[in-house]
């Protein structure tokens, strides 16, 4: 017989119940073999390394986002003057180049992940691949949006008289010289035209690449060995199409041209700003180098964790 503790009307009572049949004592798990103990220790070590690298990637990403936001906030509100010539426009060009380099990297990594779905060289789960792909897609969208926003602040073409009268010549007629406003507008809009052509070409190339990737993914989905894999390919195809639509909208904004003039700055202010921008761009390059290095290390560590976890789980 066994005593059961029950609660009734605020009092503790004891009641007797029939004893349950004795159950056999649970069997003790066999002690891990030395090989299993080594595998578990290696798994714990790799898991900790992957976690630390993931934290470093997150922190580096936050720093990059913060610096880009500060940089673009500064550049969006300024423009060149006759005194600064083309200094501010060149700073914007250099920043756009840095943004484009980031886009190229993320595009390459997304394409690599799609290749990993077919011919994996790293032991990553589908969830991990899709998580990384989503992160890269988000960064591509944001970088291209930043490029478009910055391009909108480039100098617009304005109509200035090419020549202006400055007194009279020795024959009594008006003497004309080239208008500085005309020359300045010509200098600036040549930069705008060059950047516009480059951005249209680059964004269109990205749109075409995504279209080709979507066709490949569609073919892979139709030939997948099992339905779950077909769904994975289908999801990637849909994400490709969504990103392609976003880039098409960005392309239209570039074609429309600059729309947000900034505040003209003096030559001295532009010179000081140039130093700040160069320092920011250099810092961003170092941060990107660190971020990409940590991604490579994390991939190796995460792959090792998955492999070791499978080995530990084997009877």
Short mmCIF file of C-alpha atoms in Angstrom, two decimals:
data_model
loop_
_atom_site.label_atom_id
_atom_site.label_comp_id
_atom_site.label_asym_id
_atom_site.label_seq_id
_atom_site.Cartn_x
_atom_site.Cartn_y
_atom_site.Cartn_z
CA UNK A 1 0.00 0.00 0.00
CA UNK A 2 1.19 3.55 -0.71
CA UNK A 3 0.34 6.87 0.94
CA UNK A 4 -0.87 9.62 -1.43
CA UNK A 5 -0.70 13.25 -0.37
CA UNK A 6 -3.85 15.15 -1.42
CA UNK A 7 -5.13 18.70 -0.88
CA UNK A 8 -8.75 19.11 0.27
CA UNK A 9 -10.49 22.10 1.89
CA UNK A 10 -7.22 23.64 2.84
CA UNK A 11 -6.02 20.60 4.77
CA UNK A 12 -3.38 18.07 3.92
CA UNK A 13 -4.78 14.56 4.00
CA UNK A 14 -3.23 11.15 3.53
CA UNK A 15 -5.08 8.35 1.86
CA UNK A 16 -4.05 4.85 1.12
CA UNK A 17 -4.13 3.54 -2.42
CA UNK A 18 -3.36 0.13 -3.76
CA UNK A 19 0.28 -0.34 -4.44
CA UNK A 20 1.19 -0.22 -8.10
CA UNK A 21 2.95 -3.24 -9.47
CA UNK A 22 6.65 -2.89 -9.12
CA UNK A 23 8.26 -1.62 -12.33
CA UNK A 24 11.72 -2.69 -13.28
CA UNK A 25 14.44 -0.19 -12.53
CA UNK A 26 15.40 1.76 -15.66
CA UNK A 27 18.39 0.31 -17.34
CA UNK A 28 21.49 2.41 -16.97
CA UNK A 29 22.84 3.86 -20.16
CA UNK A 30 26.13 2.26 -21.05
CA UNK A 31 29.14 4.41 -20.34
CA UNK A 32 30.36 6.21 -23.47
CA UNK A 33 33.31 4.67 -25.17
CA UNK A 34 36.52 6.71 -25.40
CA UNK A 35 35.73 7.37 -29.07
CA UNK A 36 32.24 8.67 -28.22
CA UNK A 37 33.63 10.86 -25.43
CA UNK A 38 36.11 12.39 -27.89
CA UNK A 39 33.34 13.03 -30.42
CA UNK A 40 31.18 14.77 -27.80
CA UNK A 41 34.10 16.92 -26.67
CA UNK A 42 34.86 17.90 -30.26
CA UNK A 43 31.16 18.65 -30.86
CA UNK A 44 31.01 20.93 -27.81
CA UNK A 45 34.15 22.75 -28.92
CA UNK A 46 32.97 23.27 -32.50
CA UNK A 47 29.51 24.35 -31.34
CA UNK A 48 31.07 26.98 -29.08
CA UNK A 49 33.31 28.16 -31.93
CA UNK A 50 30.36 28.42 -34.33
CA UNK A 51 28.40 30.38 -31.72
CA UNK A 52 31.27 32.81 -31.11
CA UNK A 53 31.78 33.33 -34.86
CA UNK A 54 28.04 33.90 -35.29
CA UNK A 55 28.22 36.61 -32.62
CA UNK A 56 31.19 38.26 -34.36
CA UNK A 57 29.34 38.20 -37.69
CA UNK A 58 26.30 39.81 -36.08
CA UNK A 59 28.38 42.55 -34.46
CA UNK A 60 30.37 43.25 -37.63
CA UNK A 61 27.13 43.46 -39.59
CA UNK A 62 25.69 45.97 -37.11
CA UNK A 63 28.81 48.12 -37.33
CA UNK A 64 28.69 48.08 -41.13
CA UNK A 65 25.02 49.03 -41.20
CA UNK A 66 25.59 51.87 -38.72
CA UNK A 67 28.55 53.27 -40.65
CA UNK A 68 26.77 53.10 -43.98
CA UNK A 69 23.75 54.85 -42.49
CA UNK A 70 25.93 57.64 -41.04
CA UNK A 71 27.88 57.99 -44.28
CA UNK A 72 24.79 58.21 -46.45
CA UNK A 73 22.99 60.56 -44.09
CA UNK A 74 25.92 62.97 -44.46
CA UNK A 75 26.24 62.70 -48.24
CA UNK A 76 22.55 62.91 -49.11
CA UNK A 77 22.18 66.49 -47.88
CA UNK A 78 25.20 68.11 -49.58
CA UNK A 79 26.12 68.99 -53.14
CA UNK A 80 28.87 70.77 -55.02
CA UNK A 81 29.25 74.48 -55.52
CA UNK A 82 31.42 76.46 -57.93
CA UNK A 83 33.93 76.63 -55.10
CA UNK A 84 34.02 72.86 -54.43
CA UNK A 85 33.95 71.96 -58.15
CA UNK A 86 33.27 68.16 -58.20
CA UNK A 87 34.61 67.05 -54.80
CA UNK A 88 31.22 66.12 -53.30
CA UNK A 89 30.13 64.28 -56.45
CA UNK A 90 33.35 62.26 -56.43
CA UNK A 91 32.76 61.32 -52.78
CA UNK A 92 29.32 60.04 -53.73
CA UNK A 93 30.80 58.08 -56.63
CA UNK A 94 33.34 56.43 -54.32
CA UNK A 95 30.63 55.55 -51.82
CA UNK A 96 28.45 54.04 -54.54
CA UNK A 97 31.44 51.98 -55.69
CA UNK A 98 31.79 50.64 -52.14
CA UNK A 99 28.08 49.81 -52.03
CA UNK A 100 28.31 48.03 -55.37
CA UNK A 101 31.24 45.93 -54.15
CA UNK A 102 29.09 44.79 -51.23
CA UNK A 103 26.21 43.93 -53.59
CA UNK A 104 28.57 41.89 -55.79
CA UNK A 105 29.82 39.91 -52.80
CA UNK A 106 26.34 39.12 -51.53
CA UNK A 107 25.20 38.11 -55.02
CA UNK A 108 28.15 35.76 -55.35
CA UNK A 109 27.35 34.19 -51.99
CA UNK A 110 23.68 33.72 -52.89
CA UNK A 111 24.69 31.99 -56.12
CA UNK A 112 27.14 29.85 -54.17
CA UNK A 113 24.40 28.80 -51.74
CA UNK A 114 22.17 27.77 -54.63
CA UNK A 115 25.06 25.66 -55.92
CA UNK A 116 25.41 24.13 -52.45
CA UNK A 117 21.85 22.86 -52.71
CA UNK A 118 22.86 20.73 -55.67
CA UNK A 119 26.53 19.89 -55.06
CA UNK A 120 27.25 20.59 -51.39
CA UNK A 121 30.83 20.96 -50.21
CA UNK A 122 29.73 22.04 -46.72
CA UNK A 123 27.46 20.00 -44.48
CA UNK A 124 24.80 22.67 -43.92
CA UNK A 125 21.14 22.05 -43.19
CA UNK A 126 18.51 23.43 -45.56
CA UNK A 127 17.37 25.74 -42.75
CA UNK A 128 20.88 27.16 -42.41
CA UNK A 129 21.19 27.65 -46.17
CA UNK A 130 17.85 29.42 -46.40
CA UNK A 131 18.63 31.59 -43.37
CA UNK A 132 21.91 32.77 -44.93
CA UNK A 133 20.25 33.25 -48.31
CA UNK A 134 17.57 35.43 -46.70
CA UNK A 135 20.25 37.53 -44.98
CA UNK A 136 22.12 38.05 -48.26
CA UNK A 137 18.91 38.90 -50.11
CA UNK A 138 18.00 41.48 -47.48
CA UNK A 139 21.45 43.08 -47.73
CA UNK A 140 21.32 43.18 -51.54
CA UNK A 141 17.96 44.96 -51.44
CA UNK A 142 19.18 47.46 -48.86
CA UNK A 143 22.47 48.21 -50.65
CA UNK A 144 20.78 48.79 -54.01
CA UNK A 145 18.18 51.02 -52.33
CA UNK A 146 21.03 53.02 -50.76
CA UNK A 147 22.70 53.35 -54.16
CA UNK A 148 19.47 54.63 -55.70
CA UNK A 149 18.86 57.08 -52.85
CA UNK A 150 22.37 58.47 -53.15
CA UNK A 151 22.15 58.70 -56.94
CA UNK A 152 18.98 60.78 -56.58
CA UNK A 153 21.11 63.51 -54.98
CA UNK A 154 23.51 63.74 -57.93
CA UNK A 155 23.57 67.05 -59.85
CA UNK A 156 20.72 67.59 -62.29
CA UNK A 157 21.17 69.21 -65.66
CA UNK A 158 20.27 72.89 -65.60
CA UNK A 159 19.99 75.32 -68.48
CA UNK A 160 22.60 78.04 -68.26
CA UNK A 161 23.66 80.45 -70.94
CA UNK A 162 26.99 79.27 -72.29
CA UNK A 163 28.38 82.77 -72.54
CA UNK A 164 27.86 85.91 -70.54
CA UNK A 165 28.64 89.51 -71.47
CA UNK A 166 31.46 91.19 -69.53
CA UNK A 167 31.85 94.71 -70.83
CA UNK A 168 32.78 95.72 -74.35
CA UNK A 169 35.55 94.94 -76.77
CA UNK A 170 37.71 97.58 -78.45
CA UNK A 171 35.32 97.81 -81.35
CA UNK A 172 32.47 98.77 -79.05
CA UNK A 173 30.66 95.44 -79.15
CA UNK A 174 29.87 93.27 -76.16
CA UNK A 175 32.66 90.99 -74.93
CA UNK A 176 31.61 87.46 -73.98
CA UNK A 177 33.27 84.83 -71.85
CA UNK A 178 32.32 81.28 -70.93
CA UNK A 179 29.78 81.21 -68.13
CA UNK A 180 31.19 79.62 -64.96
CA UNK A 181 27.69 78.36 -64.13
CA UNK A 182 27.58 76.64 -67.51
CA UNK A 183 31.02 75.08 -67.08
CA UNK A 184 30.23 73.89 -63.54
CA UNK A 185 26.95 72.33 -64.66
CA UNK A 186 28.76 70.63 -67.53
CA UNK A 187 31.41 69.20 -65.18
CA UNK A 188 28.84 67.89 -62.72
CA UNK A 189 26.31 66.45 -65.14
CA UNK A 190 29.04 64.56 -66.99
CA UNK A 191 29.62 62.67 -63.69
CA UNK A 192 25.87 62.13 -63.34
CA UNK A 193 25.57 60.80 -66.88
CA UNK A 194 28.51 58.42 -66.43
CA UNK A 195 27.17 57.10 -63.13
CA UNK A 196 23.66 56.73 -64.55
CA UNK A 197 24.91 54.61 -67.47
CA UNK A 198 27.00 52.43 -65.15
CA UNK A 199 24.18 51.84 -62.68
CA UNK A 200 21.68 50.99 -65.40
CA UNK A 201 24.12 48.48 -66.89
CA UNK A 202 24.97 46.89 -63.52
CA UNK A 203 21.39 46.64 -62.24
CA UNK A 204 20.16 45.24 -65.55
CA UNK A 205 22.95 42.62 -65.42
CA UNK A 206 21.78 41.62 -61.92
CA UNK A 207 18.17 41.36 -63.13
CA UNK A 208 19.26 39.14 -66.03
CA UNK A 209 21.36 36.96 -63.72
CA UNK A 210 18.45 36.46 -61.33
CA UNK A 211 16.23 35.51 -64.26
CA UNK A 212 18.69 32.82 -65.38
CA UNK A 213 19.01 31.52 -61.81
CA UNK A 214 15.22 31.33 -61.55
CA UNK A 215 15.03 29.26 -64.75
CA UNK A 216 17.66 26.89 -63.34
CA UNK A 217 15.85 26.59 -60.01
CA UNK A 218 12.55 25.94 -61.76
CA UNK A 219 14.15 23.11 -63.71
CA UNK A 220 15.72 21.72 -60.52
CA UNK A 221 12.35 21.85 -58.72
CA UNK A 222 10.66 19.88 -61.49
CA UNK A 223 13.40 17.22 -61.40
CA UNK A 224 13.88 17.03 -57.62
CA UNK A 225 14.35 13.51 -56.21
CA UNK A 226 11.70 14.08 -53.52
CA UNK A 227 8.91 16.66 -52.93
CA UNK A 228 10.56 18.39 -49.95
CA UNK A 229 13.62 19.24 -52.04
CA UNK A 230 11.38 20.50 -54.83
CA UNK A 231 9.74 22.86 -52.34
CA UNK A 232 13.15 24.20 -51.29
CA UNK A 233 14.06 24.95 -54.90
CA UNK A 234 10.63 26.51 -55.43
CA UNK A 235 11.08 28.79 -52.42
CA UNK A 236 14.47 29.95 -53.72
CA UNK A 237 12.95 30.61 -57.13
CA UNK A 238 10.19 32.74 -55.60
CA UNK A 239 12.74 34.73 -53.59
CA UNK A 240 14.74 35.29 -56.77
CA UNK A 241 11.65 36.62 -58.52
CA UNK A 242 10.84 38.94 -55.61
CA UNK A 243 14.37 40.34 -55.59
CA UNK A 244 14.21 40.74 -59.36
CA UNK A 245 11.02 42.81 -59.01
CA UNK A 246 12.69 45.03 -56.40
CA UNK A 247 15.67 45.62 -58.70
CA UNK A 248 13.33 46.50 -61.56
CA UNK A 249 11.78 49.23 -59.40
CA UNK A 250 15.26 50.49 -58.51
CA UNK A 251 16.19 50.54 -62.18
CA UNK A 252 13.17 52.70 -62.95
CA UNK A 253 14.24 55.14 -60.23
CA UNK A 254 17.72 55.41 -61.78
CA UNK A 255 16.25 55.99 -65.24
CA UNK A 256 14.02 58.74 -63.84
CA UNK A 257 17.17 60.56 -62.74
CA UNK A 258 18.26 62.72 -59.79
CA UNK A 259 15.40 64.37 -57.90
CA UNK A 260 16.76 65.52 -54.52
CA UNK A 261 19.28 68.37 -54.71
CA UNK A 262 21.47 68.87 -51.65
CA UNK A 263 22.94 71.94 -50.00
CA UNK A 264 25.92 73.36 -51.94
CA UNK A 265 29.05 73.39 -49.79
CA UNK A 266 32.17 75.53 -49.97
CA UNK A 267 35.53 74.23 -51.14
CA UNK A 268 36.87 74.28 -47.57
CA UNK A 269 33.87 72.36 -46.23
CA UNK A 270 34.15 69.84 -49.06
CA UNK A 271 37.84 69.34 -48.29
CA UNK A 272 37.08 68.58 -44.63
CA UNK A 273 34.20 66.32 -45.62
CA UNK A 274 36.44 64.47 -48.06
CA UNK A 275 38.77 63.39 -45.24
CA UNK A 276 35.85 62.13 -43.15
CA UNK A 277 34.37 60.19 -46.07
CA UNK A 278 37.71 58.59 -46.99
CA UNK A 279 38.19 57.47 -43.39
CA UNK A 280 34.66 56.02 -43.30
CA UNK A 281 35.07 54.16 -46.60
CA UNK A 282 38.45 52.74 -45.50
CA UNK A 283 36.90 51.59 -42.21
CA UNK A 284 34.05 49.94 -44.08
CA UNK A 285 36.49 48.05 -46.29
CA UNK A 286 38.23 46.68 -43.19
CA UNK A 287 34.89 45.74 -41.66
CA UNK A 288 33.84 43.92 -44.84
CA UNK A 289 37.13 42.03 -44.94
CA UNK A 290 36.54 40.92 -41.34
CA UNK A 291 32.90 40.03 -42.02
CA UNK A 292 33.71 37.91 -45.07
CA UNK A 293 36.54 36.15 -43.21
CA UNK A 294 34.23 35.34 -40.31
CA UNK A 295 31.57 34.00 -42.69
CA UNK A 296 34.13 31.60 -44.17
CA UNK A 297 35.20 30.44 -40.70
CA UNK A 298 31.58 30.05 -39.56
CA UNK A 299 30.72 27.90 -42.57
CA UNK A 300 33.56 25.51 -41.70
CA UNK A 301 32.58 25.40 -38.02
CA UNK A 302 28.85 24.94 -38.70
CA UNK A 303 29.59 22.16 -41.17
CA UNK A 304 31.78 20.42 -38.58
CA UNK A 305 29.05 20.74 -35.93
CA UNK A 306 26.48 19.09 -38.21
CA UNK A 307 28.85 16.27 -39.11
CA UNK A 308 29.87 15.63 -35.48
CA UNK A 309 26.27 15.79 -34.24
CA UNK A 310 25.31 13.09 -36.74
CA UNK A 311 28.26 10.96 -35.63
CA UNK A 312 27.37 11.33 -31.93
CA UNK A 313 23.74 10.37 -32.65
CA UNK A 314 24.77 7.07 -34.23
CA UNK A 315 24.21 4.06 -31.92
#
